[in-house]
Short mmCIF file of C-alpha atoms and ligand atoms in Angstrom, two decimals:
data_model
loop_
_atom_site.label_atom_id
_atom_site.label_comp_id
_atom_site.label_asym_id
_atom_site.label_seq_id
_atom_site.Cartn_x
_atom_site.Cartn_y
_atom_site.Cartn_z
CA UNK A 1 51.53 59.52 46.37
CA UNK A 2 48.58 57.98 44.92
CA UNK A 3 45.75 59.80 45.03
CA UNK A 4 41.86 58.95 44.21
CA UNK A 5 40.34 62.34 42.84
CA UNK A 6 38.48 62.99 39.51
CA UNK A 7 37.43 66.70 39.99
CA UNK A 8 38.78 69.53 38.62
CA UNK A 9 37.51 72.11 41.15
CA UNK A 10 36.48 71.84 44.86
CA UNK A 11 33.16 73.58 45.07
CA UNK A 12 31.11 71.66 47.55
CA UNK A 13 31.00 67.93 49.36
CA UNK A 14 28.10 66.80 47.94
CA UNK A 15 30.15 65.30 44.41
CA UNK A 16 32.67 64.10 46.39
CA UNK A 17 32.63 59.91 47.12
CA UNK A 18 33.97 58.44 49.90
CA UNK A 19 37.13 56.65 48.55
CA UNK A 20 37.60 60.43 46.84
CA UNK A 21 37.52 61.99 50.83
CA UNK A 22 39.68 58.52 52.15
CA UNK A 23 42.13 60.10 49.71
CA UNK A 24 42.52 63.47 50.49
CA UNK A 25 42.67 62.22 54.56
CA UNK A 26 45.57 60.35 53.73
CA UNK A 27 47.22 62.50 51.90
CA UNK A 28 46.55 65.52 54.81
CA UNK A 29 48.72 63.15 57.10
CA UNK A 30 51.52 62.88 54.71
CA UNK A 31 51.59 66.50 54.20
CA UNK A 32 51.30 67.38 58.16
CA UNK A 33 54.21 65.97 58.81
CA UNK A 34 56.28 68.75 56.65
CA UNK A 35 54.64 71.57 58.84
CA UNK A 36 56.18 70.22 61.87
CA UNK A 37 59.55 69.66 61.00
CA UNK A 38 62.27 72.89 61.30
CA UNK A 39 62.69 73.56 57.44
CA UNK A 40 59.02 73.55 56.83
CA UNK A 41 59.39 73.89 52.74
CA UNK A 42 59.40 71.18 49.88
CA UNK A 43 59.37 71.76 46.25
CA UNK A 44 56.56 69.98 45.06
CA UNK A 45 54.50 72.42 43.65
CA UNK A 46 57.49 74.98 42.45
CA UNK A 47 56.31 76.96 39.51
CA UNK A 48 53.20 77.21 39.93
CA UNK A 49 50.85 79.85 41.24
CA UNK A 50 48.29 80.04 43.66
CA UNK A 51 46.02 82.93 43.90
CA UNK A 52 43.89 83.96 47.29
CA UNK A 53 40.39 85.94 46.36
CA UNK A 54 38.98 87.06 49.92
CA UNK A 55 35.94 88.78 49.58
CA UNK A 56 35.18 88.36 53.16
CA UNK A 57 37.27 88.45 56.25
CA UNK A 58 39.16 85.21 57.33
CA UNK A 59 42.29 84.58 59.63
CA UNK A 60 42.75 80.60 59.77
CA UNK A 61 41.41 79.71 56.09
CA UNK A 62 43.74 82.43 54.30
CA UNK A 63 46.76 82.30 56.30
CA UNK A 64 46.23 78.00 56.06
CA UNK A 65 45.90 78.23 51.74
CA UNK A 66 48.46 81.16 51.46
CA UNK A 67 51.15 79.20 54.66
CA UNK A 68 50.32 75.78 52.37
CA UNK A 69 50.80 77.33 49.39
CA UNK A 70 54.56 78.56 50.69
CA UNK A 71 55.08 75.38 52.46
CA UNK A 72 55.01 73.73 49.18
CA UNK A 73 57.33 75.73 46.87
CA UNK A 74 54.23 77.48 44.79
CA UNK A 75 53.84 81.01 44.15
CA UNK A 76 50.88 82.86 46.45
CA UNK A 77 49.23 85.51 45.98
CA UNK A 78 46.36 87.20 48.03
CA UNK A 79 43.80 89.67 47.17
CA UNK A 80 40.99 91.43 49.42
CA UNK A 81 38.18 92.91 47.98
CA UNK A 82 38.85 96.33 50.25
CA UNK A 83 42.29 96.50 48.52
CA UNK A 84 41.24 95.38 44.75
CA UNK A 85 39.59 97.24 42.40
CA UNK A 86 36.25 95.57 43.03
CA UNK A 87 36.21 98.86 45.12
CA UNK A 88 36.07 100.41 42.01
CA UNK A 89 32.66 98.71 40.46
CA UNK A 90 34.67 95.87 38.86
CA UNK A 91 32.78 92.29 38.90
CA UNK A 92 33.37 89.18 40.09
CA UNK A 93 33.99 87.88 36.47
CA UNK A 94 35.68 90.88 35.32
CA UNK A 95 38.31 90.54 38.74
CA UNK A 96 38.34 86.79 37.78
CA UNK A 97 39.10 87.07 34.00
CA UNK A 98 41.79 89.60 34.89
CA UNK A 99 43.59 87.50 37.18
CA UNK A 100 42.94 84.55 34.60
CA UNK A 101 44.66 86.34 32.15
CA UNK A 102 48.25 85.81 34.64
CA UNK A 103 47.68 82.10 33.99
CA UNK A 104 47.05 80.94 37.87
CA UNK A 105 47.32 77.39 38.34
CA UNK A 106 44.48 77.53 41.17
CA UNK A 107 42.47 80.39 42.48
CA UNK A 108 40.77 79.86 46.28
CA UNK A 109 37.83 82.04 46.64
CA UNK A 110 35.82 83.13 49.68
CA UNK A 111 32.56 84.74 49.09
CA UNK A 112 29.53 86.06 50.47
CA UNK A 113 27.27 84.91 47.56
CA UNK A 114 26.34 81.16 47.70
CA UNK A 115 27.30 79.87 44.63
CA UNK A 116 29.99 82.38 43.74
CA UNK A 117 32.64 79.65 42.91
CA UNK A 118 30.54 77.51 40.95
CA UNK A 119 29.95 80.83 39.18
CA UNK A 120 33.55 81.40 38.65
CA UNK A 121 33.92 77.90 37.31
CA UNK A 122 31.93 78.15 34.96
CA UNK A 123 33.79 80.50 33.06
CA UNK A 124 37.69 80.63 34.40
CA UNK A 125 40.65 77.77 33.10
CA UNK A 126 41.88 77.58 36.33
CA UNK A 127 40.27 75.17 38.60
CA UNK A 128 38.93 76.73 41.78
CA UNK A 129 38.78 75.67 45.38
CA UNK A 130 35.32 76.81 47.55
CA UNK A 131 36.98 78.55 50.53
CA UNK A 132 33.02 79.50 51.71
CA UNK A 133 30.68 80.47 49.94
CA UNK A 134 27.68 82.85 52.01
CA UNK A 135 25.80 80.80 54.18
CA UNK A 136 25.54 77.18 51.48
CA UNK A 137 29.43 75.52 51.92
CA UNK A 138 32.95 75.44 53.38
CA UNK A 139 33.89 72.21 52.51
CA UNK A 140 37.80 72.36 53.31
CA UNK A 141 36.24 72.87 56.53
CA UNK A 142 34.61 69.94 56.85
CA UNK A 143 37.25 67.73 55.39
CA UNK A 144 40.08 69.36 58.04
CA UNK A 145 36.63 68.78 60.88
CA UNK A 146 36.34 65.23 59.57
CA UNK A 147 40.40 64.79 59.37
CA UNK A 148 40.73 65.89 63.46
CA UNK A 149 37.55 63.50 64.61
CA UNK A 150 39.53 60.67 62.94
CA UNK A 151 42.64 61.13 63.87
CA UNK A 152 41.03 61.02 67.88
CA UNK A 153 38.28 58.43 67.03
CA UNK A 154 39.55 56.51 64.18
CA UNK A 155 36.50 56.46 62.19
CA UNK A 156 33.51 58.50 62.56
CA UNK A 157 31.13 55.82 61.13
CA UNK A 158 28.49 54.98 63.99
CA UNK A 159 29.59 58.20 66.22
CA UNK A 160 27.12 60.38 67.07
CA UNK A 161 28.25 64.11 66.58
CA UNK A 162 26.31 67.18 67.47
CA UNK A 163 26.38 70.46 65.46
CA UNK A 164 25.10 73.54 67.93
CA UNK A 165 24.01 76.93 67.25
CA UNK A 166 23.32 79.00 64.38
CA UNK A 167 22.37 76.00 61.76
CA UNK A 168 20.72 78.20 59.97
CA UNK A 169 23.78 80.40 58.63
CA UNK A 170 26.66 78.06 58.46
CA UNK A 171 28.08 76.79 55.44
CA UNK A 172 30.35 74.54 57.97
CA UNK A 173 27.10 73.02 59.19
CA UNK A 174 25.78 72.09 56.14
CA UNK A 175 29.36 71.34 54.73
CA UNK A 176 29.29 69.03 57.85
CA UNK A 177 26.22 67.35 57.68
CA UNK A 178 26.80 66.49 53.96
CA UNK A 179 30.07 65.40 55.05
CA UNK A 180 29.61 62.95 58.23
CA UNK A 181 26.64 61.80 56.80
CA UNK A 182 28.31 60.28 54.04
CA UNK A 183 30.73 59.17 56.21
CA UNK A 184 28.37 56.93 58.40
CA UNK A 185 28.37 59.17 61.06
CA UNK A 186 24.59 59.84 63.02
CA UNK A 187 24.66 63.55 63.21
CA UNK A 188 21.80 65.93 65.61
CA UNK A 189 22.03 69.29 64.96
CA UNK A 190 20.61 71.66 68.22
CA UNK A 191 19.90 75.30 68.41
CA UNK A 192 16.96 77.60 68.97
CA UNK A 193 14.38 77.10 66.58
CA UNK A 194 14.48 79.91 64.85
CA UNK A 195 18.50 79.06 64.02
CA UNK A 196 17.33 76.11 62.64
CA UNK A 197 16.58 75.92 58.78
CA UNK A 198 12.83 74.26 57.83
CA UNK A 199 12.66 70.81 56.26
CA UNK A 200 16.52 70.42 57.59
CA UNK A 201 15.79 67.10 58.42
CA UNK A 202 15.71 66.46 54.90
CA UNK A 203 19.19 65.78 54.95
CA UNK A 204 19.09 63.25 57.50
CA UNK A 205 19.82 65.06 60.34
CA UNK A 206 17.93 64.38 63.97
CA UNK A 207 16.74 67.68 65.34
CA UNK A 208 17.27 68.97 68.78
CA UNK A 209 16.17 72.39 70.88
CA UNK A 210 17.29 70.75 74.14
CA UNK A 211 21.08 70.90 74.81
CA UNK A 212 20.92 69.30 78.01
CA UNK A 213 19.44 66.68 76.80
CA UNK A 214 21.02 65.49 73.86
CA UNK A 215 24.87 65.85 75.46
CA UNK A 216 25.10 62.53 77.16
CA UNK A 217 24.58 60.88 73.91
CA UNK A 218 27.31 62.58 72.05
CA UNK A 219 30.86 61.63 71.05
CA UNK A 220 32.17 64.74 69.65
CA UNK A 221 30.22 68.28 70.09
CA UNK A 222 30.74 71.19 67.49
CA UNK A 223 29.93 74.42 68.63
CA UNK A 224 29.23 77.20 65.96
CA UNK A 225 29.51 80.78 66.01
CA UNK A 226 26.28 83.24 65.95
CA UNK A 227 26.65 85.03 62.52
CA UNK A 228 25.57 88.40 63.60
CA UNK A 229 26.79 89.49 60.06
CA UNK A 230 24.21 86.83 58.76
CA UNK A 231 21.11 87.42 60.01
CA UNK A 232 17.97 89.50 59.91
CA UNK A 233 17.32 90.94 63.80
CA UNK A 234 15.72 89.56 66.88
CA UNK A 235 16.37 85.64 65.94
CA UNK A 236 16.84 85.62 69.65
CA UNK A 237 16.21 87.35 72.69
CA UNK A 238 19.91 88.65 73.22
CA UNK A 239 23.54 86.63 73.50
CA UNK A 240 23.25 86.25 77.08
CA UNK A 241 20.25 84.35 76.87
CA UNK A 242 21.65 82.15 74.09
CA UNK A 243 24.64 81.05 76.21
CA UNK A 244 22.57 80.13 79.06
CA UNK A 245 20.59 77.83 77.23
CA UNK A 246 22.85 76.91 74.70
CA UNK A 247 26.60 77.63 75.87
CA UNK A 248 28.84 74.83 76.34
CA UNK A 249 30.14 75.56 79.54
CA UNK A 250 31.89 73.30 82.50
CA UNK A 251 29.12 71.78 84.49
CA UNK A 252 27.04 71.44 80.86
CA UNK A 253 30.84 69.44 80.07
CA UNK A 254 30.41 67.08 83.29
CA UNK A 255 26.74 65.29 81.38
CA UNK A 256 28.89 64.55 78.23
CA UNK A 257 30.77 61.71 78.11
CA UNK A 258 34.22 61.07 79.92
CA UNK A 259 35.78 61.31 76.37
CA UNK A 260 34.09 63.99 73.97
CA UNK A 261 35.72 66.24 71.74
CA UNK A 262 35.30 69.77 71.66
CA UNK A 263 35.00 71.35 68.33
CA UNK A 264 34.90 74.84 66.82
CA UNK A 265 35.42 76.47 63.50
CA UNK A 266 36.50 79.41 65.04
CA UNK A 267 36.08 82.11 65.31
CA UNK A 268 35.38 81.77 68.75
CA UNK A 269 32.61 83.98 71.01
CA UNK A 270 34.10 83.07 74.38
CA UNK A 271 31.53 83.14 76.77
CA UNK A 272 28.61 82.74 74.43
CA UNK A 273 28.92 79.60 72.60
CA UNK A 274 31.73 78.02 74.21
CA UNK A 275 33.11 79.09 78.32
CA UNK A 276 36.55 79.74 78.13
CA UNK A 277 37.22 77.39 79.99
CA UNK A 278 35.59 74.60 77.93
CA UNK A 279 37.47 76.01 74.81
CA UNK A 280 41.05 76.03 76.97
CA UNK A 281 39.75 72.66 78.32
CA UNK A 282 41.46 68.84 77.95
CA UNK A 283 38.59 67.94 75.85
CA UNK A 284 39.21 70.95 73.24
CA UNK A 285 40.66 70.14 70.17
CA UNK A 286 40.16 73.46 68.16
CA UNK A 287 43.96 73.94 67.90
CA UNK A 288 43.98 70.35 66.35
CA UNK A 289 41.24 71.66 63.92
CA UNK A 290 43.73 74.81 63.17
CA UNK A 291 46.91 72.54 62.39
CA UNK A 292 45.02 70.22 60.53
CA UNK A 293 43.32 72.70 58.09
CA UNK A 294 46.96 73.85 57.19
CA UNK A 295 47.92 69.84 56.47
CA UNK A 296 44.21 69.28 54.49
CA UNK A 297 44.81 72.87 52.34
CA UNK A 298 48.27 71.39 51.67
CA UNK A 299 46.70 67.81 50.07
CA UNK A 300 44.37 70.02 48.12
CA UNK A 301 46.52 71.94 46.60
CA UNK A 302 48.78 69.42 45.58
CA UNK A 303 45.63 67.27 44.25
CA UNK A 304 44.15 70.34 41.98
CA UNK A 305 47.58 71.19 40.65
CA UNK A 306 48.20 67.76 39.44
CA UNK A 307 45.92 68.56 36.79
CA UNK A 308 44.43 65.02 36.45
CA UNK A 309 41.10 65.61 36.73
CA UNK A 310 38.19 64.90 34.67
CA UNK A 311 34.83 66.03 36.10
CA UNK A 312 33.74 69.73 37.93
N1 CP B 401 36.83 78.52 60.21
C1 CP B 401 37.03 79.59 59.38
O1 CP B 401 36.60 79.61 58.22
O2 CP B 401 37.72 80.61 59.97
P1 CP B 401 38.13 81.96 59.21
O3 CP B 401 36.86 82.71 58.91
O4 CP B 401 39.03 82.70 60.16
O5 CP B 401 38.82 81.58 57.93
#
């Protein structure tokens, strides 16, 4: 396979240039094919070993890097903070060096900190993969986002895609924005104002408090989560007043246009950000999303393992 990638870590999209991202697409399609056949195992990465740090609670982004890791022959190991010894006082570094010292080939880290695997980095061999970082990036997530649009619209250059909801705490929005932007894509980002971050326009976003009226302009709608766990109180009134004004729900779904997509991280609040029936719907491709991540943390792992890289 021949890939276009100079890194030696995945911390962030922002580094990342666009033949770079063509790459990794291309290779997530080779690689997606392997989780759909019967024997769902190949050898290329036998021998070496893959370690999961989750310091905060995940279902599709550690099963995805620990099923991708055993889908291609490596070693995987996982570790929670509640069941390491970080429950014991021991640092970041400290847990890092430790595990450093078993000669990984990769380590994946989730973290509440922003910046906590450009910390690690810094001062680990191993290179390390950004599997969200506080409320500042989750880039696989945008790259497996980015992978499903495509795959539905081709190319996302000229599309207009709106990000909805809590802007403010989501490393998947801003992982997003950096993302699509680059990509040529014109992105609004909606939500109450007090979800949204100041000077956000910065990044070249258009801003919207109106969900009604930015839907019929929009080819694929992401809806994101409210991080309760993220935020200081009374940001807004209370969840049932969020989802009537900015819940995706059926007749909301009959403005858009005949052929949006329906996107979500996960996980997802039915009933506040998304109806169930909107999240069940024909135009819902969060499953899509789900599959793809496993195909995108498959490519990534086989890039960082090659051990070609030059850059951080
Ligand atoms: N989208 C996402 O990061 O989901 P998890 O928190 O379940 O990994």
């Amino acid at each position: 396979m021949d890939i276009t990638f100079s890194h030696r870590n995945l911390l962030g999209i922002e580094g990342l240039r666009v033949d770079e991202i063509r790459s990794i697409l291309t290779a997530a399609k080779a690689f997606r094919e392997i989780s759909r056949r019967e024997i769902k195992k190949v050898p290329t990465l036998r021998g070496k070993t893959i370690i999961n740090l989750f310091f905060e609670p995940s279902t599709r982004t550690r099963t995805s890097f620990e099923l991708a890791a055993k889908r291609l022959s490596a070693d995987a190991v996982n570790i929670s903070s509640s069941t390491s010894s970080v429950t014991k006082g021991e640092t970041l570094l400290d847990t890092a060096r430790n595990l450093q010292a078993m000669h990984p080939n990769l380590i994946i880290l989730r973290h509440s900190r922003a910046g906590a695997p450009h910390f690690l980095a810094k001062h680990i061999d191993a290179p390390i993969i950004n599997a969200g970082d506080g409320a500042h990036e989750h880039p696989t997530q945008a790259l497996l986002d980015l992978f499903t649009m495509e795959e539905t619209l081709r190319d996302v250059k000229g599309k207009t895609i709106g990000i909805v909801g809590d802007i403010k705490h989501s490393r998947v929005a801003r992982s997003n924005i950096l993302l699509l932007s680059k990509m040529g894509a014109r992105v609004t980002i909606c939500g109450p104002p007090t979800l949204i971050p100041r000077r956000i326009e910065a990044m070249g976003v258009t801003v919207a408090t109106d969900l009604d009226a930015i839907l019929p302009s929009l080819d694929i709608i992401m809806m994101l989560r409210i991080q309760l766990e993220r935020q200081e109180r009374g940001l807004f009134p209370s969840l049932d007043e969020y989802a009537r004004f900015y819940g995706l729900n059926r007749q909301r779904l009959n403005t858009c246009k005949e052929n949006i997509l329906v996107m979500h991280p996960g996980p997802v609040n039915r009933g506040v950000e998304l109806a169930p029936d909107v999240a069940d719907g024909g135009h819902s491709v969060i499953l899509d999303q789900v599959e793809n991540g496993l195909a995108l943390r498959m490519a990534l792992l086989y890039i960082l393992c090659r051990g070609k890289h030059h850059d951080s």
